[in-house]
Short mmCIF file of C-alpha atoms and ligand atoms in Angstrom, two decimals:
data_model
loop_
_atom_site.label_atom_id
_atom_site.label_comp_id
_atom_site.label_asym_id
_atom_site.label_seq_id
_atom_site.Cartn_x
_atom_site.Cartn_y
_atom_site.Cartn_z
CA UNK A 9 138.79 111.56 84.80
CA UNK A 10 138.99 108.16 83.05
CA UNK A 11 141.79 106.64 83.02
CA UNK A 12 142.74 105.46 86.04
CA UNK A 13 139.63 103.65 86.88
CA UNK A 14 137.34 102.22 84.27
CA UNK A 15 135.82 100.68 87.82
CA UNK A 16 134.97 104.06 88.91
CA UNK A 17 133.43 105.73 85.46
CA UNK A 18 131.31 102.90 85.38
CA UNK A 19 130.12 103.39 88.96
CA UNK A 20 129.38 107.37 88.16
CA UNK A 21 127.31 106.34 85.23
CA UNK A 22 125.55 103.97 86.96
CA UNK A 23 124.59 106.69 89.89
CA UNK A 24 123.71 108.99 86.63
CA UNK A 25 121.34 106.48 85.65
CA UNK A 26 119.63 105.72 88.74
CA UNK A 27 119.30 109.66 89.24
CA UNK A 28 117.68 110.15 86.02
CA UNK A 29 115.70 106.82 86.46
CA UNK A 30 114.34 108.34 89.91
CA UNK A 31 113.60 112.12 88.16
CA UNK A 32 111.87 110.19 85.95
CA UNK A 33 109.78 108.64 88.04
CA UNK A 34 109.24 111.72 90.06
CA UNK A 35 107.98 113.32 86.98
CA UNK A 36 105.73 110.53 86.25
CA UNK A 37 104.48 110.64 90.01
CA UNK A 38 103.30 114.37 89.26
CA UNK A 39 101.25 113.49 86.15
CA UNK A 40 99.86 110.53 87.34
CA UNK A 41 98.54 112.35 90.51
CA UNK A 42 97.19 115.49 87.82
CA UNK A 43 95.68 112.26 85.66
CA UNK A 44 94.17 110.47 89.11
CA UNK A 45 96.31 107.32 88.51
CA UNK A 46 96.33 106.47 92.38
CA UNK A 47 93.75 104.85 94.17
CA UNK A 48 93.63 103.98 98.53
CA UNK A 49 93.12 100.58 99.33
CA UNK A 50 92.08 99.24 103.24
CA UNK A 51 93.35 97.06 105.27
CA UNK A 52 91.46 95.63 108.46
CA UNK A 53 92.80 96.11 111.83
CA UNK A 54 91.36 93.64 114.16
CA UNK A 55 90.41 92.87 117.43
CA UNK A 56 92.50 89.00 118.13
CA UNK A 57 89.51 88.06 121.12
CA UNK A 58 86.66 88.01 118.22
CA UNK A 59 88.20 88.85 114.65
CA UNK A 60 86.48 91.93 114.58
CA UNK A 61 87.10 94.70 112.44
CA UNK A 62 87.97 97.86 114.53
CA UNK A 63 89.56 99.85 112.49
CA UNK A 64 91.55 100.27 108.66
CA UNK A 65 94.89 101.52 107.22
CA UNK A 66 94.71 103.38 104.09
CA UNK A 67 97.26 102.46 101.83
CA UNK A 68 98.32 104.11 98.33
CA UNK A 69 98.16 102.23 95.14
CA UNK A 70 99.87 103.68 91.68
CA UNK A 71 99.06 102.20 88.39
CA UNK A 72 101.68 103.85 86.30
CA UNK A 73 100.47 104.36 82.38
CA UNK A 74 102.83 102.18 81.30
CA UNK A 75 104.41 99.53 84.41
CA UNK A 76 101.55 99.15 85.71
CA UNK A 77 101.90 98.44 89.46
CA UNK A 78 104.82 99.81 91.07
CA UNK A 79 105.12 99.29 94.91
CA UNK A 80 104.88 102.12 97.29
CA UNK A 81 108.05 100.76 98.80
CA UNK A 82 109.46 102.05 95.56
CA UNK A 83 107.84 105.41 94.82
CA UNK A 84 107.38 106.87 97.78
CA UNK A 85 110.92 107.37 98.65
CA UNK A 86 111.11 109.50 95.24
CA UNK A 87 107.79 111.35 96.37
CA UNK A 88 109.15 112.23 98.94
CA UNK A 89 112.44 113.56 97.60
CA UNK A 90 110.80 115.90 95.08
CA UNK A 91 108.14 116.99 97.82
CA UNK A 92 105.33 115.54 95.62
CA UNK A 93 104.65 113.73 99.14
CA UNK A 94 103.16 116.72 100.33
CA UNK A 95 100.44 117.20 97.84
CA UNK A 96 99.62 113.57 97.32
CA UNK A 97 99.72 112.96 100.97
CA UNK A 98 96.65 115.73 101.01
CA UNK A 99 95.34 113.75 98.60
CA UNK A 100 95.14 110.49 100.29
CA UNK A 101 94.10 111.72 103.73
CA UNK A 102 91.34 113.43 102.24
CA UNK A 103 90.14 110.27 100.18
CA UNK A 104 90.98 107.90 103.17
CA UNK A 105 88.40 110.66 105.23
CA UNK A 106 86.34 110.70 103.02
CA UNK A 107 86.11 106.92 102.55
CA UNK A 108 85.10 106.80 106.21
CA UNK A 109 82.53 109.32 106.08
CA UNK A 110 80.81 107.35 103.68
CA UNK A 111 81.14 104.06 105.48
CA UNK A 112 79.50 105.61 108.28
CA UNK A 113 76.72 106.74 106.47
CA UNK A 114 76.37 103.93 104.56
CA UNK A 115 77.19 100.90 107.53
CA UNK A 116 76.34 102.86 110.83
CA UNK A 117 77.50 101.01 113.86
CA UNK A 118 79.11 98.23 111.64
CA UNK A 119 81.99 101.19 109.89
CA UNK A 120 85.52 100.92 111.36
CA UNK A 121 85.82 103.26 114.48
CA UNK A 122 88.77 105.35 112.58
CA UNK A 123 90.88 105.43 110.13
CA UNK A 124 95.01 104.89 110.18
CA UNK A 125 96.78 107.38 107.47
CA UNK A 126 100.49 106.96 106.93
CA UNK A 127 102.50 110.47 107.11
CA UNK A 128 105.80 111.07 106.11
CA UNK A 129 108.55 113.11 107.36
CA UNK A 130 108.25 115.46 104.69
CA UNK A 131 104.23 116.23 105.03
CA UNK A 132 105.38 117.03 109.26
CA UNK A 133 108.13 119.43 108.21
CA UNK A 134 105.29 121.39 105.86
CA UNK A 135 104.16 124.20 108.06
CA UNK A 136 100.36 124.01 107.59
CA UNK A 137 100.08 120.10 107.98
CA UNK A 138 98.04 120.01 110.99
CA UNK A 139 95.49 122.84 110.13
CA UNK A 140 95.15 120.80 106.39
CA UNK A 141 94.13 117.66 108.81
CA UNK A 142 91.90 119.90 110.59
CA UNK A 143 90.07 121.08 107.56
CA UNK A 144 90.22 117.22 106.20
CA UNK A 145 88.23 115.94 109.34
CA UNK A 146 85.90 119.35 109.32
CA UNK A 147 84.84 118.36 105.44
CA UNK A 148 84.08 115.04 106.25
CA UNK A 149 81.97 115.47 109.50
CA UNK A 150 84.71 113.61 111.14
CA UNK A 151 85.51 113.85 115.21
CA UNK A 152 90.12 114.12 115.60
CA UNK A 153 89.53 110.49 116.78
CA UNK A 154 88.46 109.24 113.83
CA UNK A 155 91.87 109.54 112.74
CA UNK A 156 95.10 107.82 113.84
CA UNK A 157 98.56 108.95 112.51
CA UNK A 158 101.09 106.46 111.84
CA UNK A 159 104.93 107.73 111.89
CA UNK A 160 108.10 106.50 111.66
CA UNK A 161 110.37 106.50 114.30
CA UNK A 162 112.84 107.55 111.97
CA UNK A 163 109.97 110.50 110.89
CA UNK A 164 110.40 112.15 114.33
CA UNK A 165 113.91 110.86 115.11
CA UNK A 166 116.07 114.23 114.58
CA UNK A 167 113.15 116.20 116.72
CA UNK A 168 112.13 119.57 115.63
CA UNK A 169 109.50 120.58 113.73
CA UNK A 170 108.37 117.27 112.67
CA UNK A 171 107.57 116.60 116.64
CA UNK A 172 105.62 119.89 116.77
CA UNK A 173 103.48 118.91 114.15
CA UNK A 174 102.90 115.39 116.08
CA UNK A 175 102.10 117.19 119.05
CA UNK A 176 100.21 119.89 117.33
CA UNK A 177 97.80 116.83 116.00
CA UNK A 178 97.59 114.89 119.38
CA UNK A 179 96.88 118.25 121.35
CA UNK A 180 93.78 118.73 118.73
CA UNK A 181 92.97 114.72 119.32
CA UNK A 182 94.26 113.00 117.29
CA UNK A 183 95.93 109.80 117.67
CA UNK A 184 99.73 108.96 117.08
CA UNK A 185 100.73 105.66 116.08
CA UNK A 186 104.50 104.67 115.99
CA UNK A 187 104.60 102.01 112.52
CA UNK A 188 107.02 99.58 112.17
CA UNK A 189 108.03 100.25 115.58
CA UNK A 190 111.58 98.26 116.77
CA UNK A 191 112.87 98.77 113.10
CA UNK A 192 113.85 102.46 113.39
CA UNK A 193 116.54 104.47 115.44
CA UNK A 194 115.12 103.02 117.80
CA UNK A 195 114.69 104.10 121.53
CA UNK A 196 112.56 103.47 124.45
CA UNK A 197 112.45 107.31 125.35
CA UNK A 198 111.40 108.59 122.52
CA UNK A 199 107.88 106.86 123.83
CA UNK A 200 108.63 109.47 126.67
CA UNK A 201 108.89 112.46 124.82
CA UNK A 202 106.80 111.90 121.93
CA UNK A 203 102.81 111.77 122.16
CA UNK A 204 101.71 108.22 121.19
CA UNK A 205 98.99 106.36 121.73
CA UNK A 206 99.50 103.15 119.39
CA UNK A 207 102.63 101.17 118.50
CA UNK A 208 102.13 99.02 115.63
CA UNK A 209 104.70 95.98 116.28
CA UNK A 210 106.90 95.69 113.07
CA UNK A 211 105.91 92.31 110.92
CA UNK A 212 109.72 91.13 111.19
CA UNK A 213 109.04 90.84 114.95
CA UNK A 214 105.80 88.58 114.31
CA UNK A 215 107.40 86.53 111.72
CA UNK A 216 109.89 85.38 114.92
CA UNK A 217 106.97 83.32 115.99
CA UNK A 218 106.76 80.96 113.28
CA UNK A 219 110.66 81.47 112.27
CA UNK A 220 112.99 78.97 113.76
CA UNK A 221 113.95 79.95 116.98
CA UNK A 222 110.14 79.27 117.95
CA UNK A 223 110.39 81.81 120.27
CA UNK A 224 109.15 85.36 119.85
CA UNK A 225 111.36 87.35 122.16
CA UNK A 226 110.62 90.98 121.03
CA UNK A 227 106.78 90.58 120.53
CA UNK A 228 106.86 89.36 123.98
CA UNK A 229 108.69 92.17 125.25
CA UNK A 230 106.99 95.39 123.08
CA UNK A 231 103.83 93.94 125.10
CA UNK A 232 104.81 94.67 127.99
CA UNK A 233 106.51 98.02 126.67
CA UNK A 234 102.84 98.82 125.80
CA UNK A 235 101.14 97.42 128.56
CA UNK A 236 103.60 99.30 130.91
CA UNK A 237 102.78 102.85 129.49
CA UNK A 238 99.37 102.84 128.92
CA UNK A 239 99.62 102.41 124.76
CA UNK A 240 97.60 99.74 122.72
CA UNK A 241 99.53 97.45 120.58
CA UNK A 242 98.87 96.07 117.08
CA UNK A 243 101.03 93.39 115.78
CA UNK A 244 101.95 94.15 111.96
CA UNK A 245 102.28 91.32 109.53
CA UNK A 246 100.05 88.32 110.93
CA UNK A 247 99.73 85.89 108.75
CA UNK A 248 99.05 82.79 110.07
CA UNK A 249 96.56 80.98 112.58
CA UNK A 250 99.05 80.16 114.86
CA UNK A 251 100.86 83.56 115.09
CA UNK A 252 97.28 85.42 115.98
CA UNK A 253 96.74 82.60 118.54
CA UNK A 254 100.54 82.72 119.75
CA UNK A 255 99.56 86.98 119.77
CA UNK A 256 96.82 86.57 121.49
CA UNK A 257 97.90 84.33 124.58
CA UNK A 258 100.75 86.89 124.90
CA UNK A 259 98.08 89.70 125.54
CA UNK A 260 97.90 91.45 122.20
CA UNK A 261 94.25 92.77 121.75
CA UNK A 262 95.19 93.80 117.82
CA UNK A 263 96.44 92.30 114.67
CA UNK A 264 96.86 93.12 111.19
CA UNK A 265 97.56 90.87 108.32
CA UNK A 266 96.86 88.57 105.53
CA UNK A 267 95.60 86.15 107.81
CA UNK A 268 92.43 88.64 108.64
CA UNK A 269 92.29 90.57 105.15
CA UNK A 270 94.98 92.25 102.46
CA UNK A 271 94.14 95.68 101.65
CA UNK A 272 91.61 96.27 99.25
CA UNK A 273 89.81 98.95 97.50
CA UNK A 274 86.38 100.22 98.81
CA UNK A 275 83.30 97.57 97.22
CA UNK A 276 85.36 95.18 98.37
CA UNK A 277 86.08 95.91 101.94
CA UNK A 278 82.46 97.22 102.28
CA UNK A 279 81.31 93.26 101.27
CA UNK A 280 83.84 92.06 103.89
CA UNK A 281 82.26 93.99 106.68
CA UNK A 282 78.90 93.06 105.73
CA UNK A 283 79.35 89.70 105.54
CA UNK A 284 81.01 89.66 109.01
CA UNK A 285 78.49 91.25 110.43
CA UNK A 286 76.13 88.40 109.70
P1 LIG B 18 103.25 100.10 106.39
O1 LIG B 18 102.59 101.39 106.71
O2 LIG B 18 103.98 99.41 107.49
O3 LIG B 18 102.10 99.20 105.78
C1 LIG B 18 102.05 97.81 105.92
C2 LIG B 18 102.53 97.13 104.66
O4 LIG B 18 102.57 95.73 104.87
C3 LIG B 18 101.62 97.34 103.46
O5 LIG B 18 102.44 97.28 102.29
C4 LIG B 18 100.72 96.11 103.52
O6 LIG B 18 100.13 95.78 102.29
C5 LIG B 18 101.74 95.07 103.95
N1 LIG B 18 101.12 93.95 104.68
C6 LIG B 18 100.04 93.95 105.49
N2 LIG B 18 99.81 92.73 106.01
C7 LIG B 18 100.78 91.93 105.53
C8 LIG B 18 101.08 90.52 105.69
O7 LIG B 18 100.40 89.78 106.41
N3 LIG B 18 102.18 90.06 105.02
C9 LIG B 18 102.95 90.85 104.21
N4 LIG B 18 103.99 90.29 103.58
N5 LIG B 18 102.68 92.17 104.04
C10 LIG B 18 101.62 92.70 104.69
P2 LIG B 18 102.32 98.39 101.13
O8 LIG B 18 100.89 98.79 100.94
O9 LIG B 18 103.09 97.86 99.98
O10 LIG B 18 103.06 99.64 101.76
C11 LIG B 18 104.43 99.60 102.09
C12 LIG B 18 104.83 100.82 102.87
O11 LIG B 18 104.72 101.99 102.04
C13 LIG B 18 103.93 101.11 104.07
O12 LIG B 18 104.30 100.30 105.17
C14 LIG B 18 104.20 102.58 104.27
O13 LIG B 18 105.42 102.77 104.92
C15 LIG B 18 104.31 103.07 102.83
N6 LIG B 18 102.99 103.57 102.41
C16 LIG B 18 101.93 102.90 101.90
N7 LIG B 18 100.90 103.73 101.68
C17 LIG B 18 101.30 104.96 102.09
C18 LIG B 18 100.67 106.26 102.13
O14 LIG B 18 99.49 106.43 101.79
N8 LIG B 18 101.44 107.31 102.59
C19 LIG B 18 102.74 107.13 103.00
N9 LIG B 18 103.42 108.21 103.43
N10 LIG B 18 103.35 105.93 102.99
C20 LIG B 18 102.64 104.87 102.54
MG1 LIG B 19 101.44 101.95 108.28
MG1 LIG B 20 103.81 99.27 109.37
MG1 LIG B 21 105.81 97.31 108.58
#
């Protein structure tokens, strides 16, 4: 199985290597999360009328023994291939609840109103997801609303159990958001048949405003979308002046971005929301 195609032995080897490179990395995932190598940053979400924080998205961070920083864009596909997902998904709700427990202790009035936890596909398919979330909020002293869900489109897309699992959460109270929302398989009905109460308007669509075309034909349209079925929208990605002001006149009530913070970890986000409230 050589001859013919030198092209072709090169291209197995080179699918060998990724594979291994990726089992790798799995591997490494599972000792990092044994040897507490991950940490949850935040990320305000704010209200555009008076830069208010109302709310933060808890985002992984993995500092790998020896690379250092590696993107959740890259290891979280692999997590969730090996169904480490699962367990360090547990892991970051329940930090990310906990996080807000103690914000509310520690900042009364002046703590977020809830916290936004990214779920994959492979934590909806695991049987006992929304009891674990359940038991998450019950340890922390925390109300279902506390919490919003963000999902893929492409999370719920083939239906089945994945859906119950979003409808399991919303019937208990919590909220859905759709993330990334017009980059998926997309479709308009799934907003019919799915529970959600927040689409979070994909960064690509934002950057539109300040691209080119100087028109922003999509954000313009996914607000009315919204508007029309009783959702709130938060536009992903701002990162300029002009786009929160451009957001704003449109009738978006909430952005997210570098523009109003990056994610941090805790001491730092704490000092943010203390200084705001001055
Ligand atoms: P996402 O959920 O859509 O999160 C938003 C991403 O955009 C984050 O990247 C955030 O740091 C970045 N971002 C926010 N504002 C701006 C901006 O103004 N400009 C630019 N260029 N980027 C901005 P991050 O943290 O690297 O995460 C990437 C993706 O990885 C997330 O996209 C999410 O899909 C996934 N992810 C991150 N943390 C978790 C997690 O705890 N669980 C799961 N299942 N997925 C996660
Ligand atoms: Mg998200
Ligand atoms: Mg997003
Ligand atoms: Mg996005």
């Amino acid at each position: 199985a050589k001859a013919a195609g030198g092209h072709l032995v090169t291209y197995s080897a080179e699918l060998d290597e990724r594979a291994e490179a990726a089992e790798r990395l799995g591997a490494d995932l599972r000792h990092s999360l044994e040897d507490g190598d991950f940490h949850v940053v935040y990320q305000p979400i704010v209200d555009l009328r008076d830069g208010r924080t109302v709310a933060v998205e808890a985002l992984v961070r993995w500092t790998h023994p020896v690379r250092g920083f590696v993107s959740p864009a890259a290891f979280i596909p692999v997590a969730e291939d090996n169904g480490l997902i699962v367990e360090l998904g547990e892991w970051i709700m329940r930090a990310a609840c906990r996080q807000l427990a103690d914000w509310r202790r520690d900042l009364g009035g002046a703590a977020p109103g809830y916290i936004s936890v990214n779920v994959s596909a492979r934590q909806l398919s695991e049987p006992g997801f929304p009891a674990v979330v359940a038991a998450v909020l019950a340890e922390n002293g925390l109300e279902p609303r506390a919490l919003l869900v963000e999902v893929t489109e492409t999370a719920i897309f083939g239906g089945g159990v994945a859906i119950e699992a979003v409808e399991a959460l919303h019937a208990a109270g919590v909220r859905i958001a759709l993330d990334d929302f017009g980059t998926g398989h997309s479709s308009l009905g799934l907003l019919r048949t799915v529970p959600v109460d927040v689409l979070k308007v994909d960064k690509s669509f934002v950057d539109e405003i300040t691209g080119s075309s100087g028109r922003a034909v999509i954000v313009d349209a996914l607000i009315h979308v919204s508007n029309g079925l009783g959702l709130s929208a938060v536009a992903e990605g701002v990162e300029t002046a002009g786009q929160a002001d451009y957001l704003r006149s449109l009738g978006y009530q909430y952005g997210q971005g570098y523009f109003f913070g990056r994610p941090v970890p805790d001491p730092g986000f704490t000092a943010s929301l203390t200084e705001s409230r001055r």
